[in-house]
PDB file of C-alpha atoms and ligand atoms in Angstrom:
ATOM      1  CA  UNK J   1    -146.257  -3.203 -75.943  1.00  0.00           C
ATOM      2  CA  UNK J   2    -146.370   0.244 -74.417  1.00  0.00           C
ATOM      3  CA  UNK J   3    -149.401   1.680 -76.184  1.00  0.00           C
ATOM      4  CA  UNK J   4    -151.440   3.223 -73.336  1.00  0.00           C
ATOM      5  CA  UNK J   5    -154.647   2.700 -75.318  1.00  0.00           C
ATOM      6  CA  UNK J   6    -154.218  -0.997 -75.851  1.00  0.00           C
ATOM      7  CA  UNK J   7    -156.409  -3.413 -73.948  1.00  0.00           C
ATOM      8  CA  UNK J   8    -154.756  -5.726 -71.462  1.00  0.00           C
ATOM      9  CA  UNK J   9    -157.478  -8.179 -72.106  1.00  0.00           C
ATOM     10  CA  UNK J  10    -156.954  -9.406 -75.608  1.00  0.00           C
ATOM     11  CA  UNK J  11    -153.986 -10.640 -77.555  1.00  0.00           C
ATOM     12  CA  UNK J  12    -153.663  -8.042 -80.259  1.00  0.00           C
ATOM     13  CA  UNK J  13    -152.318  -8.717 -83.734  1.00  0.00           C
ATOM     14  CA  UNK J  14    -149.418  -6.417 -82.793  1.00  0.00           C
ATOM     15  CA  UNK J  15    -148.600  -8.581 -79.767  1.00  0.00           C
ATOM     16  CA  UNK J  16    -148.600 -11.718 -81.917  1.00  0.00           C
ATOM     17  CA  UNK J  17    -146.371  -9.986 -84.459  1.00  0.00           C
ATOM     18  CA  UNK J  18    -143.910  -8.847 -81.779  1.00  0.00           C
ATOM     19  CA  UNK J  19    -143.784 -12.202 -80.027  1.00  0.00           C
ATOM     20  CA  UNK J  20    -143.291 -14.080 -83.277  1.00  0.00           C
ATOM     21  CA  UNK J  21    -140.637 -11.647 -84.502  1.00  0.00           C
ATOM     22  CA  UNK J  22    -138.601 -11.224 -81.334  1.00  0.00           C
ATOM     23  CA  UNK J  23    -139.362 -14.292 -79.222  1.00  0.00           C
ATOM     24  CA  UNK J  24    -140.509 -12.160 -76.332  1.00  0.00           C
ATOM     25  CA  UNK J  25    -143.306  -9.829 -75.372  1.00  0.00           C
ATOM     26  CA  UNK J  26    -143.773  -7.420 -72.473  1.00  0.00           C
ATOM     27  CA  UNK J  27    -147.267  -6.542 -71.332  1.00  0.00           C
ATOM     28  CA  UNK J  28    -146.998  -3.421 -69.192  1.00  0.00           C
ATOM     29  CA  UNK J  29    -148.852  -2.338 -66.054  1.00  0.00           C
ATOM     30  CA  UNK J  30    -150.584  -5.631 -65.384  1.00  0.00           C
ATOM     31  CA  UNK J  31    -150.195  -5.640 -61.603  1.00  0.00           C
ATOM     32  CA  UNK J  32    -151.314  -2.736 -59.436  1.00  0.00           C
ATOM     33  CA  UNK J  33    -149.118  -1.505 -56.546  1.00  0.00           C
ATOM     34  CA  UNK J  34    -151.153  -3.520 -53.981  1.00  0.00           C
ATOM     35  CA  UNK J  35    -150.609  -6.755 -55.906  1.00  0.00           C
ATOM     36  CA  UNK J  36    -146.886  -6.076 -56.243  1.00  0.00           C
ATOM     37  CA  UNK J  37    -146.720  -5.298 -52.539  1.00  0.00           C
ATOM     38  CA  UNK J  38    -148.580  -8.512 -51.611  1.00  0.00           C
ATOM     39  CA  UNK J  39    -146.008 -10.588 -53.520  1.00  0.00           C
ATOM     40  CA  UNK J  40    -143.031  -8.682 -52.146  1.00  0.00           C
ATOM     41  CA  UNK J  41    -144.307  -8.824 -48.560  1.00  0.00           C
ATOM     42  CA  UNK J  42    -144.785 -12.605 -48.793  1.00  0.00           C
ATOM     43  CA  UNK J  43    -141.314 -13.026 -50.307  1.00  0.00           C
ATOM     44  CA  UNK J  44    -139.814 -10.911 -47.523  1.00  0.00           C
ATOM     45  CA  UNK J  45    -141.595 -13.057 -44.948  1.00  0.00           C
ATOM     46  CA  UNK J  46    -139.756 -16.128 -46.278  1.00  0.00           C
ATOM     47  CA  UNK J  47    -136.434 -14.379 -46.868  1.00  0.00           C
ATOM     48  CA  UNK J  48    -134.649 -16.873 -44.572  1.00  0.00           C
ATOM     49  CA  UNK J  49    -135.395 -19.560 -47.198  1.00  0.00           C
ATOM     50  CA  UNK J  50    -133.498 -17.756 -49.935  1.00  0.00           C
ATOM     51  CA  UNK J  51    -130.773 -19.816 -51.533  1.00  0.00           C
ATOM     52  CA  UNK J  52    -127.628 -18.067 -52.727  1.00  0.00           C
ATOM     53  CA  UNK J  53    -125.851 -19.794 -55.594  1.00  0.00           C
ATOM     54  CA  UNK J  54    -122.092 -19.934 -55.608  1.00  0.00           C
ATOM     55  CA  UNK J  55    -120.513 -17.045 -57.518  1.00  0.00           C
ATOM     56  CA  UNK J  56    -119.253 -18.417 -60.833  1.00  0.00           C
ATOM     57  CA  UNK J  57    -121.886 -21.137 -61.094  1.00  0.00           C
ATOM     58  CA  UNK J  58    -123.955 -19.288 -63.702  1.00  0.00           C
ATOM     59  CA  UNK J  59    -121.508 -16.912 -65.381  1.00  0.00           C
ATOM     60  CA  UNK J  60    -119.541 -19.839 -66.813  1.00  0.00           C
ATOM     61  CA  UNK J  61    -116.135 -18.120 -66.758  1.00  0.00           C
ATOM     62  CA  UNK J  62    -117.288 -15.176 -68.891  1.00  0.00           C
ATOM     63  CA  UNK J  63    -115.509 -11.886 -68.201  1.00  0.00           C
ATOM     64  CA  UNK J  64    -118.681 -10.031 -69.284  1.00  0.00           C
ATOM     65  CA  UNK J  65    -120.927 -11.930 -66.901  1.00  0.00           C
ATOM     66  CA  UNK J  66    -118.721 -12.238 -63.861  1.00  0.00           C
ATOM     67  CA  UNK J  67    -119.790 -10.702 -60.554  1.00  0.00           C
ATOM     68  CA  UNK J  68    -118.966 -10.670 -56.858  1.00  0.00           C
ATOM     69  CA  UNK J  69    -122.089 -12.537 -55.768  1.00  0.00           C
ATOM     70  CA  UNK J  70    -124.076 -15.536 -56.895  1.00  0.00           C
ATOM     71  CA  UNK J  71    -127.762 -15.332 -57.806  1.00  0.00           C
ATOM     72  CA  UNK J  72    -130.302 -15.435 -54.985  1.00  0.00           C
ATOM     73  CA  UNK J  73    -133.382 -17.503 -55.557  1.00  0.00           C
ATOM     74  CA  UNK J  74    -136.439 -18.871 -53.835  1.00  0.00           C
ATOM     75  CA  UNK J  75    -139.147 -21.341 -54.762  1.00  0.00           C
ATOM     76  CA  UNK J  76    -142.049 -23.254 -53.178  1.00  0.00           C
ATOM     77  CA  UNK J  77    -144.488 -20.293 -52.993  1.00  0.00           C
ATOM     78  CA  UNK J  78    -147.513 -22.269 -54.188  1.00  0.00           C
ATOM     79  CA  UNK J  79    -147.314 -24.540 -51.134  1.00  0.00           C
ATOM     80  CA  UNK J  80    -146.690 -21.794 -48.557  1.00  0.00           C
ATOM     81  CA  UNK J  81    -149.236 -21.417 -45.754  1.00  0.00           C
ATOM     82  CA  UNK J  82    -152.084 -19.009 -46.237  1.00  0.00           C
ATOM     83  CA  UNK J  83    -152.106 -16.032 -46.751  1.00  0.00           C
ATOM     84  CA  UNK J  84    -148.585 -15.999 -48.230  1.00  0.00           C
ATOM     85  CA  UNK J  85    -149.287 -18.380 -51.109  1.00  0.00           C
ATOM     86  CA  UNK J  86    -152.368 -16.554 -52.317  1.00  0.00           C
ATOM     87  CA  UNK J  87    -150.840 -13.981 -54.698  1.00  0.00           C
ATOM     88  CA  UNK J  88    -148.626 -16.635 -56.329  1.00  0.00           C
ATOM     89  CA  UNK J  89    -151.564 -18.978 -56.946  1.00  0.00           C
ATOM     90  CA  UNK J  90    -153.480 -16.081 -58.480  1.00  0.00           C
ATOM     91  CA  UNK J  91    -150.634 -15.280 -60.861  1.00  0.00           C
ATOM     92  CA  UNK J  92    -150.575 -18.907 -62.021  1.00  0.00           C
ATOM     93  CA  UNK J  93    -153.870 -18.409 -63.862  1.00  0.00           C
ATOM     94  CA  UNK J  94    -153.829 -14.653 -64.254  1.00  0.00           C
ATOM     95  CA  UNK J  95    -156.204 -13.801 -67.131  1.00  0.00           C
ATOM     96  CA  UNK J  96    -153.495 -11.871 -68.966  1.00  0.00           C
ATOM     97  CA  UNK J  97    -151.344 -15.002 -68.872  1.00  0.00           C
ATOM     98  CA  UNK J  98    -154.107 -17.438 -69.840  1.00  0.00           C
ATOM     99  CA  UNK J  99    -155.211 -15.307 -72.795  1.00  0.00           C
ATOM    100  CA  UNK J 100    -151.627 -15.043 -74.114  1.00  0.00           C
ATOM    101  CA  UNK J 101    -150.670 -18.665 -73.519  1.00  0.00           C
ATOM    102  CA  UNK J 102    -153.826 -20.008 -75.180  1.00  0.00           C
ATOM    103  CA  UNK J 103    -152.614 -18.082 -78.228  1.00  0.00           C
ATOM    104  CA  UNK J 104    -148.872 -18.735 -78.005  1.00  0.00           C
ATOM    105  CA  UNK J 105    -148.757 -22.288 -76.613  1.00  0.00           C
ATOM    106  CA  UNK J 106    -152.257 -23.631 -77.293  1.00  0.00           C
ATOM    107  CA  UNK J 107    -155.111 -24.660 -75.027  1.00  0.00           C
ATOM    108  CA  UNK J 108    -154.285 -27.063 -72.228  1.00  0.00           C
ATOM    109  CA  UNK J 109    -150.860 -25.531 -71.572  1.00  0.00           C
ATOM    110  CA  UNK J 110    -149.330 -26.631 -68.281  1.00  0.00           C
ATOM    111  CA  UNK J 111    -146.976 -25.398 -65.578  1.00  0.00           C
ATOM    112  CA  UNK J 112    -143.807 -27.386 -66.054  1.00  0.00           C
ATOM    113  CA  UNK J 113    -141.870 -25.893 -63.160  1.00  0.00           C
ATOM    114  CA  UNK J 114    -141.624 -22.816 -61.000  1.00  0.00           C
ATOM    115  CA  UNK J 115    -142.447 -20.308 -59.776  1.00  0.00           C
ATOM    116  CA  UNK J 116    -138.878 -19.266 -59.085  1.00  0.00           C
ATOM    117  CA  UNK J 117    -137.964 -15.896 -57.659  1.00  0.00           C
ATOM    118  CA  UNK J 118    -134.729 -14.487 -59.074  1.00  0.00           C
ATOM    119  CA  UNK J 119    -133.202 -11.860 -56.816  1.00  0.00           C
ATOM    120  CA  UNK J 120    -130.004  -9.940 -57.307  1.00  0.00           C
ATOM    121  CA  UNK J 121    -128.144  -7.243 -55.452  1.00  0.00           C
ATOM    122  CA  UNK J 122    -125.636  -4.886 -57.056  1.00  0.00           C
ATOM    123  CA  UNK J 123    -122.632  -6.912 -58.214  1.00  0.00           C
ATOM    124  CA  UNK J 124    -124.516 -10.197 -58.733  1.00  0.00           C
ATOM    125  CA  UNK J 125    -123.103 -12.201 -61.618  1.00  0.00           C
ATOM    126  CA  UNK J 126    -124.936 -12.881 -64.862  1.00  0.00           C
ATOM    127  CA  UNK J 127    -126.043 -16.173 -66.391  1.00  0.00           C
ATOM    128  CA  UNK J 128    -124.449 -17.457 -69.573  1.00  0.00           C
ATOM    129  CA  UNK J 129    -126.919 -17.232 -72.448  1.00  0.00           C
ATOM    130  CA  UNK J 130    -128.606 -20.513 -73.255  1.00  0.00           C
ATOM    131  CA  UNK J 131    -131.221 -21.779 -75.689  1.00  0.00           C
ATOM    132  CA  UNK J 132    -131.273 -21.392 -79.475  1.00  0.00           C
ATOM    133  CA  UNK J 133    -133.121 -22.613 -82.564  1.00  0.00           C
ATOM    134  CA  UNK J 134    -130.015 -24.666 -83.418  1.00  0.00           C
ATOM    135  CA  UNK J 135    -129.477 -27.372 -82.268  1.00  0.00           C
ATOM    136  CA  UNK J 136    -133.154 -28.276 -82.439  1.00  0.00           C
ATOM    137  CA  UNK J 137    -134.683 -28.910 -79.023  1.00  0.00           C
ATOM    138  CA  UNK J 138    -138.029 -30.728 -79.286  1.00  0.00           C
ATOM    139  CA  UNK J 139    -139.201 -29.805 -75.771  1.00  0.00           C
ATOM    140  CA  UNK J 140    -139.020 -26.059 -76.284  1.00  0.00           C
ATOM    141  CA  UNK J 141    -139.292 -25.865 -80.075  1.00  0.00           C
ATOM    142  CA  UNK J 142    -140.953 -22.857 -81.679  1.00  0.00           C
ATOM    143  CA  UNK J 143    -143.074 -23.223 -84.783  1.00  0.00           C
ATOM    144  CA  UNK J 144    -145.551 -21.079 -86.639  1.00  0.00           C
ATOM    145  CA  UNK J 145    -148.031 -22.257 -89.212  1.00  0.00           C
ATOM    146  CA  UNK J 146    -151.219 -20.789 -90.693  1.00  0.00           C
ATOM    147  CA  UNK J 147    -150.971 -17.756 -88.435  1.00  0.00           C
ATOM    148  CA  UNK J 148    -150.852 -19.951 -85.324  1.00  0.00           C
ATOM    149  CA  UNK J 149    -147.889 -19.879 -82.963  1.00  0.00           C
ATOM    150  CA  UNK J 150    -146.759 -23.142 -81.348  1.00  0.00           C
ATOM    151  CA  UNK J 151    -144.308 -22.211 -78.599  1.00  0.00           C
ATOM    152  CA  UNK J 152    -143.683 -25.362 -76.591  1.00  0.00           C
ATOM    153  CA  UNK J 153    -141.644 -23.800 -73.812  1.00  0.00           C
ATOM    154  CA  UNK J 154    -142.676 -20.354 -72.649  1.00  0.00           C
ATOM    155  CA  UNK J 155    -141.652 -18.523 -69.495  1.00  0.00           C
ATOM    156  CA  UNK J 156    -143.764 -15.883 -67.846  1.00  0.00           C
ATOM    157  CA  UNK J 157    -141.671 -13.536 -65.708  1.00  0.00           C
ATOM    158  CA  UNK J 158    -143.517 -11.147 -63.403  1.00  0.00           C
ATOM    159  CA  UNK J 159    -141.481  -8.082 -62.551  1.00  0.00           C
ATOM    160  CA  UNK J 160    -141.713  -7.153 -58.877  1.00  0.00           C
ATOM    161  CA  UNK J 161    -139.070  -4.411 -59.143  1.00  0.00           C
ATOM    162  CA  UNK J 162    -138.037  -2.092 -61.979  1.00  0.00           C
ATOM    163  CA  UNK J 163    -135.384  -3.167 -64.500  1.00  0.00           C
ATOM    164  CA  UNK J 164    -134.101   0.042 -66.044  1.00  0.00           C
ATOM    165  CA  UNK J 165    -131.762   0.543 -68.992  1.00  0.00           C
ATOM    166  CA  UNK J 166    -128.331  -0.781 -68.073  1.00  0.00           C
ATOM    167  CA  UNK J 167    -129.484  -2.338 -64.781  1.00  0.00           C
ATOM    168  CA  UNK J 168    -128.746  -5.868 -66.015  1.00  0.00           C
ATOM    169  CA  UNK J 169    -131.054  -8.824 -65.457  1.00  0.00           C
ATOM    170  CA  UNK J 170    -132.937 -10.608 -68.204  1.00  0.00           C
ATOM    171  CA  UNK J 171    -131.225 -10.456 -71.603  1.00  0.00           C
ATOM    172  CA  UNK J 172    -132.119 -11.975 -74.953  1.00  0.00           C
ATOM    173  CA  UNK J 173    -131.011 -12.183 -78.567  1.00  0.00           C
ATOM    174  CA  UNK J 174    -134.256 -11.096 -80.232  1.00  0.00           C
ATOM    175  CA  UNK J 175    -135.281 -13.420 -83.069  1.00  0.00           C
ATOM    176  CA  UNK J 176    -132.964 -16.224 -81.979  1.00  0.00           C
ATOM    177  CA  UNK J 177    -135.886 -18.605 -81.293  1.00  0.00           C
ATOM    178  CA  UNK J 178    -135.926 -19.081 -85.085  1.00  0.00           C
ATOM    179  CA  UNK J 179    -132.182 -19.234 -85.691  1.00  0.00           C
ATOM    180  CA  UNK J 180    -130.840 -22.136 -87.742  1.00  0.00           C
ATOM    181  CA  UNK J 181    -127.148 -21.471 -87.245  1.00  0.00           C
ATOM    182  CA  UNK J 182    -125.112 -22.331 -84.138  1.00  0.00           C
ATOM    183  CA  UNK J 183    -124.801 -19.467 -81.641  1.00  0.00           C
ATOM    184  CA  UNK J 184    -121.210 -18.174 -81.442  1.00  0.00           C
ATOM    185  CA  UNK J 185    -119.622 -18.859 -78.086  1.00  0.00           C
ATOM    186  CA  UNK J 186    -118.804 -15.162 -77.631  1.00  0.00           C
ATOM    187  CA  UNK J 187    -122.470 -14.294 -77.976  1.00  0.00           C
ATOM    188  CA  UNK J 188    -123.404 -16.847 -75.305  1.00  0.00           C
ATOM    189  CA  UNK J 189    -120.713 -15.465 -73.020  1.00  0.00           C
ATOM    190  CA  UNK J 190    -121.648 -11.866 -74.047  1.00  0.00           C
ATOM    191  CA  UNK J 191    -117.909 -11.202 -74.417  1.00  0.00           C
ATOM    192  CA  UNK J 192    -118.434 -10.264 -78.075  1.00  0.00           C
ATOM    193  CA  UNK J 193    -122.171 -10.150 -78.532  1.00  0.00           C
ATOM    194  CA  UNK J 194    -122.128  -8.507 -81.979  1.00  0.00           C
ATOM    195  CA  UNK J 195    -124.630  -5.943 -80.773  1.00  0.00           C
ATOM    196  CA  UNK J 196    -127.298  -8.638 -80.717  1.00  0.00           C
ATOM    197  CA  UNK J 197    -128.006  -8.916 -76.991  1.00  0.00           C
ATOM    198  CA  UNK J 198    -130.831  -6.780 -75.646  1.00  0.00           C
ATOM    199  CA  UNK J 199    -131.749  -6.093 -72.034  1.00  0.00           C
ATOM    200  CA  UNK J 200    -135.401  -5.036 -72.150  1.00  0.00           C
ATOM    201  CA  UNK J 201    -136.505  -2.281 -69.798  1.00  0.00           C
ATOM    202  CA  UNK J 202    -139.375  -3.239 -67.528  1.00  0.00           C
ATOM    203  CA  UNK J 203    -141.249  -1.726 -64.611  1.00  0.00           C
ATOM    204  CA  UNK J 204    -142.583  -3.441 -61.506  1.00  0.00           C
ATOM    205  CA  UNK J 205    -145.990  -4.824 -62.486  1.00  0.00           C
ATOM    206  CA  UNK J 206    -145.003  -5.652 -66.069  1.00  0.00           C
ATOM    207  CA  UNK J 207    -145.079  -9.224 -67.273  1.00  0.00           C
ATOM    208  CA  UNK J 208    -142.571 -10.684 -69.703  1.00  0.00           C
ATOM    209  CA  UNK J 209    -143.310 -13.692 -71.943  1.00  0.00           C
ATOM    210  CA  UNK J 210    -140.306 -15.305 -73.596  1.00  0.00           C
ATOM    211  CA  UNK J 211    -139.757 -18.353 -75.769  1.00  0.00           C
ATOM    212  CA  UNK J 212    -137.424 -20.735 -73.957  1.00  0.00           C
ATOM    213  CA  UNK J 213    -135.816 -21.642 -77.260  1.00  0.00           C
ATOM    214  CA  UNK J 214    -134.606 -18.060 -77.706  1.00  0.00           C
ATOM    215  CA  UNK J 215    -131.000 -17.416 -76.693  1.00  0.00           C
ATOM    216  CA  UNK J 216    -131.407 -15.744 -73.319  1.00  0.00           C
ATOM    217  CA  UNK J 217    -129.782 -15.385 -69.932  1.00  0.00           C
ATOM    218  CA  UNK J 218    -128.880 -12.710 -67.423  1.00  0.00           C
ATOM    219  CA  UNK J 219    -126.557  -9.709 -67.367  1.00  0.00           C
ATOM    220  CA  UNK J 220    -124.793  -8.804 -64.104  1.00  0.00           C
ATOM    221  CA  UNK J 221    -126.994  -6.647 -61.868  1.00  0.00           C
ATOM    222  CA  UNK J 222    -125.675  -3.072 -61.605  1.00  0.00           C
ATOM    223  CA  UNK J 223    -128.551  -1.154 -60.009  1.00  0.00           C
ATOM    224  CA  UNK J 224    -128.588  -0.035 -56.382  1.00  0.00           C
ATOM    225  CA  UNK J 225    -132.019  -1.543 -55.824  1.00  0.00           C
ATOM    226  CA  UNK J 226    -132.688  -5.274 -55.675  1.00  0.00           C
ATOM    227  CA  UNK J 227    -133.819  -7.223 -58.716  1.00  0.00           C
ATOM    228  CA  UNK J 228    -137.000  -9.267 -58.255  1.00  0.00           C
ATOM    229  CA  UNK J 229    -138.365 -11.367 -61.123  1.00  0.00           C
ATOM    230  CA  UNK J 230    -140.773 -14.229 -60.556  1.00  0.00           C
ATOM    231  CA  UNK J 231    -140.619 -16.898 -63.253  1.00  0.00           C
ATOM    232  CA  UNK J 232    -143.345 -19.435 -64.097  1.00  0.00           C
ATOM    233  CA  UNK J 233    -142.205 -22.025 -66.657  1.00  0.00           C
ATOM    234  CA  UNK J 234    -145.094 -23.199 -68.821  1.00  0.00           C
ATOM    235  CA  UNK J 235    -145.139 -25.687 -71.673  1.00  0.00           C
ATOM    236  CA  UNK J 236    -147.679 -26.678 -74.257  1.00  0.00           C
ATOM    237  CA  UNK J 237    -149.935 -29.679 -73.512  1.00  0.00           C
ATOM    238  CA  UNK J 238    -147.833 -32.475 -74.992  1.00  0.00           C
ATOM    239  CA  UNK J 239    -144.503 -31.323 -73.639  1.00  0.00           C
ATOM    240  CA  UNK J 240    -142.583 -31.966 -70.438  1.00  0.00           C
ATOM    241  CA  UNK J 241    -139.294 -30.384 -69.452  1.00  0.00           C
ATOM    242  CA  UNK J 242    -138.530 -30.847 -65.765  1.00  0.00           C
ATOM    243  CA  UNK J 243    -141.150 -33.449 -64.834  1.00  0.00           C
ATOM    244  CA  UNK J 244    -143.168 -35.887 -66.862  1.00  0.00           C
ATOM    245  CA  UNK J 245    -143.795 -38.981 -64.812  1.00  0.00           C
ATOM    246  CA  UNK J 246    -147.103 -38.165 -63.196  1.00  0.00           C
ATOM    247  CA  UNK J 247    -150.345 -37.186 -64.855  1.00  0.00           C
ATOM    248  CA  UNK J 248    -152.623 -36.144 -62.022  1.00  0.00           C
ATOM    249  CA  UNK J 249    -151.781 -33.117 -59.882  1.00  0.00           C
ATOM    250  CA  UNK J 250    -152.067 -35.182 -56.649  1.00  0.00           C
ATOM    251  CA  UNK J 251    -149.519 -37.727 -57.772  1.00  0.00           C
ATOM    252  CA  UNK J 252    -147.038 -34.992 -58.650  1.00  0.00           C
ATOM    253  CA  UNK J 253    -147.455 -32.626 -55.757  1.00  0.00           C
ATOM    254  CA  UNK J 254    -149.336 -34.302 -52.931  1.00  0.00           C
ATOM    255  CA  UNK J 255    -152.507 -33.359 -51.170  1.00  0.00           C
ATOM    256  CA  UNK J 256    -152.177 -29.582 -51.011  1.00  0.00           C
ATOM    257  CA  UNK J 257    -153.087 -29.562 -54.646  1.00  0.00           C
ATOM    258  CA  UNK J 258    -156.653 -30.625 -53.737  1.00  0.00           C
ATOM    259  CA  UNK J 259    -157.220 -27.276 -52.049  1.00  0.00           C
ATOM    260  CA  UNK J 260    -156.829 -25.456 -55.319  1.00  0.00           C
ATOM    261  CA  UNK J 261    -159.810 -24.322 -57.346  1.00  0.00           C
ATOM    262  CA  UNK J 262    -160.220 -26.261 -60.587  1.00  0.00           C
ATOM    263  CA  UNK J 263    -158.757 -23.564 -62.789  1.00  0.00           C
ATOM    264  CA  UNK J 264    -155.522 -23.531 -60.760  1.00  0.00           C
ATOM    265  CA  UNK J 265    -155.341 -27.348 -60.655  1.00  0.00           C
ATOM    266  CA  UNK J 266    -155.580 -27.389 -64.432  1.00  0.00           C
ATOM    267  CA  UNK J 267    -151.984 -26.251 -64.666  1.00  0.00           C
ATOM    268  CA  UNK J 268    -150.518 -29.246 -62.824  1.00  0.00           C
ATOM    269  CA  UNK J 269    -151.474 -32.212 -64.989  1.00  0.00           C
ATOM    270  CA  UNK J 270    -148.687 -34.145 -66.638  1.00  0.00           C
ATOM    271  CA  UNK J 271    -148.081 -33.891 -70.352  1.00  0.00           C
ATOM    272  CA  UNK J 272    -150.003 -35.737 -73.031  1.00  0.00           C
ATOM    273  CA  UNK J 273    -152.839 -35.083 -75.397  1.00  0.00           C
ATOM    274  CA  UNK J 274    -154.948 -38.261 -74.972  1.00  0.00           C
ATOM    275  CA  UNK J 275    -156.588 -37.500 -71.636  1.00  0.00           C
ATOM    276  CA  UNK J 276    -160.075 -38.810 -72.308  1.00  0.00           C
ATOM    277  CA  UNK J 277    -161.620 -35.394 -71.800  1.00  0.00           C
ATOM    278  CA  UNK J 278    -160.553 -35.419 -68.124  1.00  0.00           C
ATOM    279  CA  UNK J 279    -158.346 -32.403 -68.403  1.00  0.00           C
ATOM    280  CA  UNK J 280    -159.755 -29.031 -67.313  1.00  0.00           C
ATOM    281  CA  UNK J 281    -159.091 -26.641 -70.189  1.00  0.00           C
ATOM    282  CA  UNK J 282    -158.723 -22.962 -69.331  1.00  0.00           C
ATOM    283  CA  UNK J 283    -160.399 -20.159 -71.181  1.00  0.00           C
ATOM    284  CA  UNK J 284    -159.855 -16.452 -70.697  1.00  0.00           C
ATOM    285  CA  UNK J 285    -161.051 -13.213 -72.207  1.00  0.00           C
ATOM    286  CA  UNK J 286    -158.033 -11.609 -70.616  1.00  0.00           C
ATOM    287  CA  UNK J 287    -160.198 -10.217 -67.820  1.00  0.00           C
ATOM    288  CA  UNK J 288    -161.253 -13.451 -66.144  1.00  0.00           C
ATOM    289  CA  UNK J 289    -160.148 -17.075 -66.310  1.00  0.00           C
ATOM    290  CA  UNK J 290    -162.491 -20.066 -66.209  1.00  0.00           C
ATOM    291  CA  UNK J 291    -162.584 -23.802 -66.958  1.00  0.00           C
ATOM    292  CA  UNK J 292    -164.394 -24.610 -70.194  1.00  0.00           C
ATOM    293  CA  UNK J 293    -167.332 -27.033 -69.833  1.00  0.00           C
TER     294      UNK J 293
HETATM  295  O1  AKG P 301    -134.468 -13.649 -66.009  1.00  0.00           O
HETATM  296  C1  AKG P 301    -133.337 -14.080 -66.057  1.00  0.00           C
HETATM  297  O2  AKG P 301    -132.409 -13.635 -65.395  1.00  0.00           O
HETATM  298  C2  AKG P 301    -133.026 -15.234 -67.012  1.00  0.00           C
HETATM  299  C3  AKG P 301    -133.613 -16.485 -66.539  1.00  0.00           C
HETATM  300  C4  AKG P 301    -133.186 -17.655 -67.363  1.00  0.00           C
HETATM  301  O3  AKG P 301    -132.169 -17.652 -67.974  1.00  0.00           O
HETATM  302  C5  AKG P 301    -134.038 -18.803 -67.459  1.00  0.00           C
HETATM  303  O4  AKG P 301    -135.101 -18.790 -66.876  1.00  0.00           O
HETATM  304  O5  AKG P 301    -133.675 -19.764 -68.155  1.00  0.00           O
END
């Protein structure tokens, strides 16, 4: 939503309408330049850890998605030594995220995997579109009932560099999180996308929420500047995608998790709804985040 008068701090009816209709939502101007710089400086510090995927591994043979380079990516930020991990831990429970996810995924939502930095230089290939309402996928299914959204798989992508019109990067078929028909192969490959694929424009500091069940992927990067999107993959309380074996944060991640304040730890519990009241549940007014008593 780009209304300059809107409050960052509450989920408006318009935001709910847009997210439900399109399967994605952009909240603009969430991070200030200092916060963007703190993330980018930490990422630059660990640039020797960047992994470059093999060209062709994500574009899946599509002539529309092909590129000269594979995607660059980096993970592990939450466990980095201080001070580098700090901005990434803060984003995990950013009040703008907690307020939206309590609405879109329900209280007790969890971090399933990530954060993952996606970087691209000019000429980096795209990623074949994936996800769809059909076939039904229980782990990321989208449902709405009595004005309540139940989005089981939701990704929060912080933009650390601008994504202008035609730059490439994140792309989506708006509305496809509710589709009941199989997605044509040419739409997934973007070779004949029927005019349905959109590449939303975003600025550094914006945050994108998208339903994992929507048909989405990446267009080849065409801009002179580097792409930087930082993706946190959340799920609703009862759902696990990448990991589901361990319930407590320590058993999943090891001891560094004990350093985290309670509201950050809350994101790392395993899935399940019968937790005997042991689970810290996050609340947010959009301005601050806290653990409910
Ligand atoms: O932001 C992007 O490039 C798309 C990422 C993606 O496809 C995914 O997270 O599944």
